[in-house]
Amino acid sequence: MTIVRTAVLAATTLVLASALAPATAGEQAARTVLDVSDLEQGAPPEIAWSERRSGSTVIHGTDGTRTPVSNRLDQFARMGSGYVVQTIGGRPTTRWIAADGTPGRGEWRTGYGLAVSPKGQVVAFAGRAGRVWTIDQEGDRVLRFNRPPVTGTAHAAAVTGENCKEGEGDPGFGCSIAVNGPHRAFYTSSHGIVDTVPHLRQTDTGRGRWLGGTTSVTDFGSCSAMLRSWQVKWRTCDNQLSDISPDNRHVLGTPAYADGFGPTALDVLTTSDGSVVRSFTSARDGSSATYFDEVWEDAAHVLVVTYQDGKWAVVRLGVDGSMEYAVAPRRGSVDAFSPFRLQTR
């Protein structure tokens, strides 16, 4: 996408962003250039990650297990004793596999995207005509939900609740799945309720009572909002919202518009008010990294898959601005898929 900005548009955007974003955002944040060309080697990732080598792909578990999976792996999430995996190549396919790579009983044609509950007890996915499913901690036990009125293919975005089996367990159990249609965000619950997600055009992230997503998208960028218990807490036109930290204190902000090979800047925002506490920025000469798959490793660190100077790596970013390799760099082409993927949380 080619971005053309006139002086009038730039001024209008600046005024709009200033009106919507907290006064402490952006320019007051501590900044770190995302140059990953020469970092120290740190500990391995504390979440699962996949690696493709010589035509084979394995998921590295945090317990040292190596699970063989399809080379078409796109997304995966921990679930019970195995993983929910989604593969691409034609229409996406989702299924559960055991830690030794043995497939579960079912396989589903779905839309892109897996959504995971905060404690990882539920993984949701969606498909054509608003079909929504969850897989729970019993592995390949699958539940179906009432369909949102989606024309086309739905995409799972967020899960609230750790048990979708109504009538089982202690009182109060239940779950809600946020899904995106082509033009609108909806939710469907284990109570049988289906409705639109208020205020958001698309849901991008969620954890507990927090839900974030885009409110508008144009050729020149996007605006987003963060909701708590369905009420808007803050808005921004500086970022799209990504993963929320395990302690709910921070949310990742990617650029408000996408252009080129991949993003080169990443913000860490305070979930409660949208203020920016750390910015990982690009070098002025363009020599810094591009990143993908940004996922919180713990409450103080983010893992990203990076590409710089012909090398792919998994890098650990600290909220304090620290950077180190979690998986050492590997030479690879910018024209090929990344050899690394991080689990969806």
Coordinates of C-alpha atoms in Angstrom, one line a residue:
M1 CA 0.0 0.0 0.0
T2 CA 1.4 3.4 -1.0
I3 CA 1.0 6.1 1.6
V4 CA 0.5 9.6 0.3
R5 CA 0.2 12.3 3.0
T6 CA -0.6 16.0 2.2
A7 CA 0.2 18.8 4.6
V8 CA -3.5 19.3 5.3
L9 CA -4.1 15.6 6.0
A10 CA -1.0 15.5 8.3
A11 CA -2.2 18.5 10.3
T12 CA -5.8 17.0 10.6
T13 CA -4.4 13.7 11.7
L14 CA -2.2 15.4 14.4
V15 CA -5.2 17.3 15.8
L16 CA -7.3 14.1 15.8
A17 CA -4.6 12.1 17.5
S18 CA -4.0 14.8 20.1
A19 CA -7.7 14.9 20.9
L20 CA -8.1 11.2 21.3
A21 CA -4.8 10.0 22.8
P22 CA -3.7 10.6 26.4
A23 CA -1.3 13.6 26.8
T24 CA 1.4 11.4 28.2
A25 CA 1.6 9.2 25.1
G26 CA 4.2 9.0 22.3
E27 CA 6.7 11.8 22.7
Q28 CA 7.3 11.3 26.4
A29 CA 7.9 7.5 26.2
A30 CA 11.4 6.1 26.8
R31 CA 12.8 5.0 23.4
T32 CA 15.0 2.1 22.3
V33 CA 16.1 1.6 18.7
L34 CA 15.1 -1.9 17.5
D35 CA 18.6 -2.8 16.3
V36 CA 19.0 -6.6 16.9
S37 CA 22.2 -7.1 14.9
D38 CA 24.5 -7.8 17.9
L39 CA 22.7 -8.8 21.1
E40 CA 23.7 -11.1 23.9
Q41 CA 22.2 -14.6 24.0
G42 CA 19.6 -15.0 26.7
A43 CA 17.5 -17.9 28.0
P44 CA 15.3 -19.9 25.6
P45 CA 11.7 -18.7 25.3
E46 CA 9.4 -19.4 28.3
I47 CA 6.5 -20.0 25.9
A48 CA 6.3 -22.6 23.1
W49 CA 7.8 -21.8 19.7
S50 CA 8.1 -23.5 16.4
E51 CA 11.1 -23.9 14.1
R52 CA 11.3 -25.0 10.5
R53 CA 14.5 -26.6 9.2
S54 CA 15.3 -28.7 6.1
G55 CA 11.7 -29.3 5.2
S56 CA 10.5 -30.3 8.7
T57 CA 8.8 -28.2 11.4
V58 CA 8.7 -28.9 15.2
I59 CA 7.1 -27.1 18.1
H60 CA 9.5 -26.7 21.0
G61 CA 7.7 -27.0 24.3
T62 CA 8.8 -25.3 27.5
D63 CA 9.3 -28.8 29.0
G64 CA 11.8 -29.8 26.3
T65 CA 9.4 -31.7 24.1
R66 CA 9.6 -31.5 20.3
T67 CA 6.3 -32.0 18.6
P68 CA 6.4 -32.6 14.8
V69 CA 3.8 -30.6 12.8
S70 CA 3.0 -29.7 9.2
N71 CA 5.3 -27.4 7.4
R72 CA 2.2 -25.3 6.6
L73 CA 1.9 -24.4 10.3
D74 CA 0.6 -20.8 10.8
Q75 CA -0.6 -20.5 14.3
F76 CA -0.7 -22.7 17.4
A77 CA -1.7 -22.6 21.0
R78 CA -1.0 -24.8 24.0
M79 CA -4.0 -27.0 25.0
G80 CA -4.0 -29.8 27.6
S81 CA -1.3 -32.3 26.8
G82 CA -0.8 -31.0 23.2
Y83 CA -1.6 -28.1 20.9
V84 CA -4.3 -26.6 18.7
V85 CA -2.6 -26.0 15.4
Q86 CA -3.8 -24.1 12.4
T87 CA -2.2 -24.6 9.0
I88 CA -2.4 -22.5 5.8
G89 CA -2.1 -23.3 2.1
G90 CA -5.5 -23.0 0.5
R91 CA -8.2 -22.6 3.2
P92 CA -6.9 -22.7 6.8
T93 CA -7.4 -26.0 8.7
T94 CA -7.5 -26.3 12.5
R95 CA -7.1 -29.4 14.6
W96 CA -5.8 -30.6 18.0
I97 CA -2.6 -32.7 18.1
A98 CA -0.9 -34.5 21.0
A99 CA 2.6 -33.7 22.2
D100 CA 4.0 -36.6 20.1
G101 CA 2.3 -35.2 17.0
T102 CA -0.6 -37.7 16.9
P103 CA -3.7 -35.9 15.5
G104 CA -7.0 -35.8 17.4
R105 CA -10.2 -37.1 15.9
G106 CA -11.5 -33.9 14.3
E107 CA -10.3 -31.4 11.7
W108 CA -12.1 -28.2 10.7
R109 CA -12.0 -25.8 7.8
T110 CA -11.8 -22.4 9.4
G111 CA -10.9 -18.7 9.1
Y112 CA -7.5 -17.4 10.1
G113 CA -6.9 -16.9 13.8
L114 CA -6.9 -18.7 17.1
A115 CA -8.1 -17.0 20.3
V116 CA -7.0 -18.2 23.8
S117 CA -8.5 -17.6 27.2
P118 CA -6.3 -15.7 29.8
K119 CA -5.3 -18.9 31.6
G120 CA -5.1 -21.0 28.5
Q121 CA -7.9 -23.3 29.3
V122 CA -9.9 -22.6 26.2
V123 CA -8.9 -22.1 22.5
A124 CA -11.5 -20.8 20.1
F125 CA -11.6 -20.7 16.3
A126 CA -14.3 -19.8 13.7
G127 CA -15.3 -20.4 10.1
R128 CA -17.8 -19.9 7.4
A129 CA -21.2 -18.4 8.1
G130 CA -20.3 -17.5 11.6
R131 CA -19.5 -21.0 12.9
V132 CA -17.6 -20.9 16.2
W133 CA -16.0 -23.7 18.1
T134 CA -13.8 -24.1 21.2
I135 CA -11.4 -26.8 22.3
D136 CA -10.9 -27.2 26.0
Q137 CA -8.3 -28.6 28.4
E138 CA -9.5 -32.2 27.7
G139 CA -7.8 -32.0 24.3
D140 CA -10.0 -32.6 21.3
R141 CA -13.3 -32.1 23.1
V142 CA -15.0 -29.5 20.9
L143 CA -18.1 -27.3 21.7
R144 CA -20.1 -25.4 19.1
F145 CA -21.7 -22.0 19.6
N146 CA -24.7 -20.1 18.3
R147 CA -23.6 -18.3 15.1
P148 CA -23.1 -14.6 14.8
P149 CA -24.7 -13.1 11.7
V150 CA -21.5 -13.2 9.7
T151 CA -21.6 -13.2 5.9
G152 CA -18.5 -14.9 4.7
T153 CA -15.8 -16.3 7.0
A154 CA -15.5 -15.4 10.7
H155 CA -12.2 -15.1 12.6
A156 CA -11.8 -15.8 16.3
A157 CA -10.3 -12.8 18.2
A158 CA -10.6 -13.2 22.0
V159 CA -12.0 -15.5 24.7
T160 CA -13.4 -14.5 28.1
G161 CA -13.8 -17.3 30.7
E162 CA -12.0 -20.6 31.3
N163 CA -14.8 -23.1 31.0
C164 CA -17.3 -23.1 28.2
K165 CA -19.2 -26.2 29.4
E166 CA -22.5 -24.9 30.8
G167 CA -23.8 -27.0 33.7
E168 CA -20.4 -28.5 34.5
G169 CA -18.1 -27.4 37.4
D170 CA -18.9 -24.7 39.9
P171 CA -21.6 -22.1 39.4
G172 CA -20.6 -19.1 37.4
F173 CA -18.7 -21.0 34.7
G174 CA -19.2 -19.9 31.1
C175 CA -17.4 -18.2 28.3
S176 CA -17.8 -15.6 25.6
I177 CA -16.0 -15.6 22.2
A178 CA -15.3 -12.4 20.3
V179 CA -15.2 -13.0 16.5
N180 CA -14.7 -10.7 13.5
G181 CA -16.8 -10.8 10.4
P182 CA -15.7 -8.9 7.2
H183 CA -17.3 -5.7 8.5
R184 CA -18.3 -6.1 12.1
A185 CA -17.2 -7.6 15.5
F186 CA -19.6 -9.9 17.3
Y187 CA -19.6 -12.2 20.3
T188 CA -21.3 -15.5 21.1
S189 CA -21.5 -17.0 24.6
S190 CA -22.0 -20.4 26.2
H191 CA -25.2 -18.9 27.5
G192 CA -26.5 -18.8 23.9
I193 CA -26.3 -15.0 23.6
V194 CA -25.2 -13.5 20.3
D195 CA -24.7 -9.8 19.9
T196 CA -22.4 -7.1 18.4
V197 CA -19.3 -5.9 20.3
P198 CA -20.1 -2.3 21.2
H199 CA -17.9 0.5 19.9
L200 CA -15.5 -1.7 17.9
R201 CA -15.5 -2.4 14.2
Q202 CA -13.0 -5.3 14.7
T203 CA -11.7 -6.9 17.8
D204 CA -7.9 -7.1 17.9
T205 CA -7.1 -8.2 21.5
G206 CA -8.8 -9.2 24.7
R207 CA -8.0 -10.4 28.2
G208 CA -10.6 -10.7 31.0
R209 CA -12.7 -7.6 31.1
W210 CA -10.4 -5.7 28.7
L211 CA -11.1 -5.7 25.0
G212 CA -9.4 -3.7 22.3
G213 CA -9.8 -3.2 18.6
T214 CA -10.2 -0.8 15.6
T215 CA -13.0 1.7 15.4
S216 CA -12.1 3.0 11.9
V217 CA -9.8 2.1 9.0
T218 CA -8.8 4.2 6.0
D219 CA -6.1 4.2 3.4
F220 CA -4.1 6.5 5.7
G221 CA -4.3 4.6 9.0
S222 CA -6.7 3.5 11.7
C223 CA -8.1 4.5 15.0
S224 CA -8.6 2.1 18.0
A225 CA -10.2 1.9 21.4
M226 CA -9.7 0.0 24.6
L227 CA -12.8 -1.2 26.4
R228 CA -13.2 -2.4 30.0
S229 CA -16.5 -4.2 30.7
W230 CA -17.8 -2.9 27.3
Q231 CA -17.1 0.8 28.2
V232 CA -14.5 2.8 26.3
K233 CA -11.6 3.7 28.5
W234 CA -9.4 5.4 25.9
R235 CA -8.9 5.9 22.2
T236 CA -5.9 6.3 19.9
C237 CA -5.1 6.9 16.3
D238 CA -1.3 6.2 16.9
N239 CA -1.5 2.4 17.3
Q240 CA -3.4 -0.7 16.5
L241 CA -3.7 -2.8 19.7
S242 CA -2.1 -6.2 20.0
D243 CA -1.3 -8.6 22.9
I244 CA -2.3 -7.7 26.5
S245 CA 0.2 -8.6 29.2
P246 CA -0.5 -11.5 31.7
D247 CA -1.0 -9.0 34.5
N248 CA -3.3 -6.8 32.4
R249 CA -1.1 -3.8 33.0
H250 CA 0.2 -3.3 29.5
V251 CA -0.9 -3.7 25.9
L252 CA 1.3 -3.7 22.8
G253 CA 0.7 -1.1 20.1
T254 CA 1.7 -1.7 16.6
P255 CA 1.7 1.0 13.9
A256 CA -1.7 2.5 13.0
Y257 CA -1.1 1.6 9.4
A258 CA 0.6 -1.3 7.7
D259 CA 3.1 -0.7 4.8
G260 CA 6.0 -2.6 3.4
F261 CA 7.5 -5.9 4.6
G262 CA 6.5 -5.5 8.2
P263 CA 6.4 -3.1 11.2
T264 CA 9.6 -1.5 12.5
A265 CA 8.2 0.2 15.6
L266 CA 6.5 -1.2 18.7
D267 CA 4.9 0.6 21.6
V268 CA 4.2 -0.6 25.1
L269 CA 1.1 1.1 26.4
T270 CA -0.6 1.2 29.8
T271 CA -3.8 -0.7 29.5
S272 CA -5.7 1.6 31.9
D273 CA -5.2 4.9 30.0
G274 CA -3.2 4.3 26.8
S275 CA -0.1 6.2 27.9
V276 CA 3.1 4.9 26.2
V277 CA 5.7 3.7 28.7
R278 CA 8.3 2.3 26.2
S279 CA 8.8 2.6 22.4
F280 CA 11.0 0.4 20.3
T281 CA 11.6 2.5 17.2
S282 CA 13.3 2.2 13.9
A283 CA 16.7 3.7 13.1
R284 CA 16.7 6.8 11.0
D285 CA 18.8 5.2 8.3
G286 CA 16.4 2.2 8.1
S287 CA 19.1 -0.3 9.4
S288 CA 17.0 -1.7 12.3
A289 CA 14.8 -4.7 12.4
T290 CA 11.3 -5.7 11.2
Y291 CA 9.3 -7.8 13.6
F292 CA 6.4 -10.3 13.6
D293 CA 4.5 -12.4 16.1
E294 CA 4.7 -10.1 19.1
V295 CA 3.7 -12.1 22.2
W296 CA 4.1 -11.4 26.0
E297 CA 6.4 -13.9 27.5
D298 CA 5.7 -12.7 31.1
A299 CA 4.5 -9.5 32.6
A300 CA 7.8 -7.7 32.0
H301 CA 9.0 -9.2 28.6
V302 CA 7.8 -9.5 25.0
L303 CA 9.0 -12.0 22.5
V304 CA 9.1 -11.0 18.8
V305 CA 10.3 -12.7 15.7
T306 CA 12.7 -10.3 13.9
Y307 CA 14.4 -10.0 10.5
Q308 CA 17.5 -7.8 10.1
D309 CA 20.5 -8.0 7.8
G310 CA 19.4 -11.3 6.2
K311 CA 18.9 -13.1 9.6
W312 CA 15.8 -14.3 11.5
A313 CA 15.8 -14.5 15.3
V314 CA 13.5 -14.6 18.3
V315 CA 14.3 -11.5 20.5
R316 CA 13.3 -10.8 24.0
L317 CA 12.3 -7.2 24.6
G318 CA 12.0 -5.8 28.2
V319 CA 9.6 -3.1 29.3
D320 CA 12.7 -1.5 30.7
G321 CA 14.2 -1.3 27.2
S322 CA 16.5 -4.3 27.4
M323 CA 17.0 -6.6 24.4
E324 CA 18.5 -10.1 24.0
Y325 CA 18.3 -13.2 21.8
A326 CA 15.9 -15.9 23.0
V327 CA 16.6 -17.9 19.8
A328 CA 19.9 -17.2 18.1
P329 CA 19.9 -15.6 14.6
R330 CA 19.6 -17.8 11.5
R331 CA 20.3 -16.8 7.9
G332 CA 17.2 -16.7 5.8
S333 CA 15.5 -15.0 2.9
V334 CA 13.1 -12.1 3.1
D335 CA 11.1 -13.9 0.3
A336 CA 10.5 -17.0 2.4
F337 CA 8.3 -17.6 5.4
S338 CA 9.9 -17.0 8.8
P339 CA 11.5 -20.2 10.2
F340 CA 10.1 -19.2 13.7
R341 CA 6.6 -18.9 15.1
L342 CA 5.5 -18.1 18.6
Q343 CA 2.5 -19.6 20.4
T344 CA -0.7 -17.6 20.5
R345 CA -1.7 -16.6 24.1

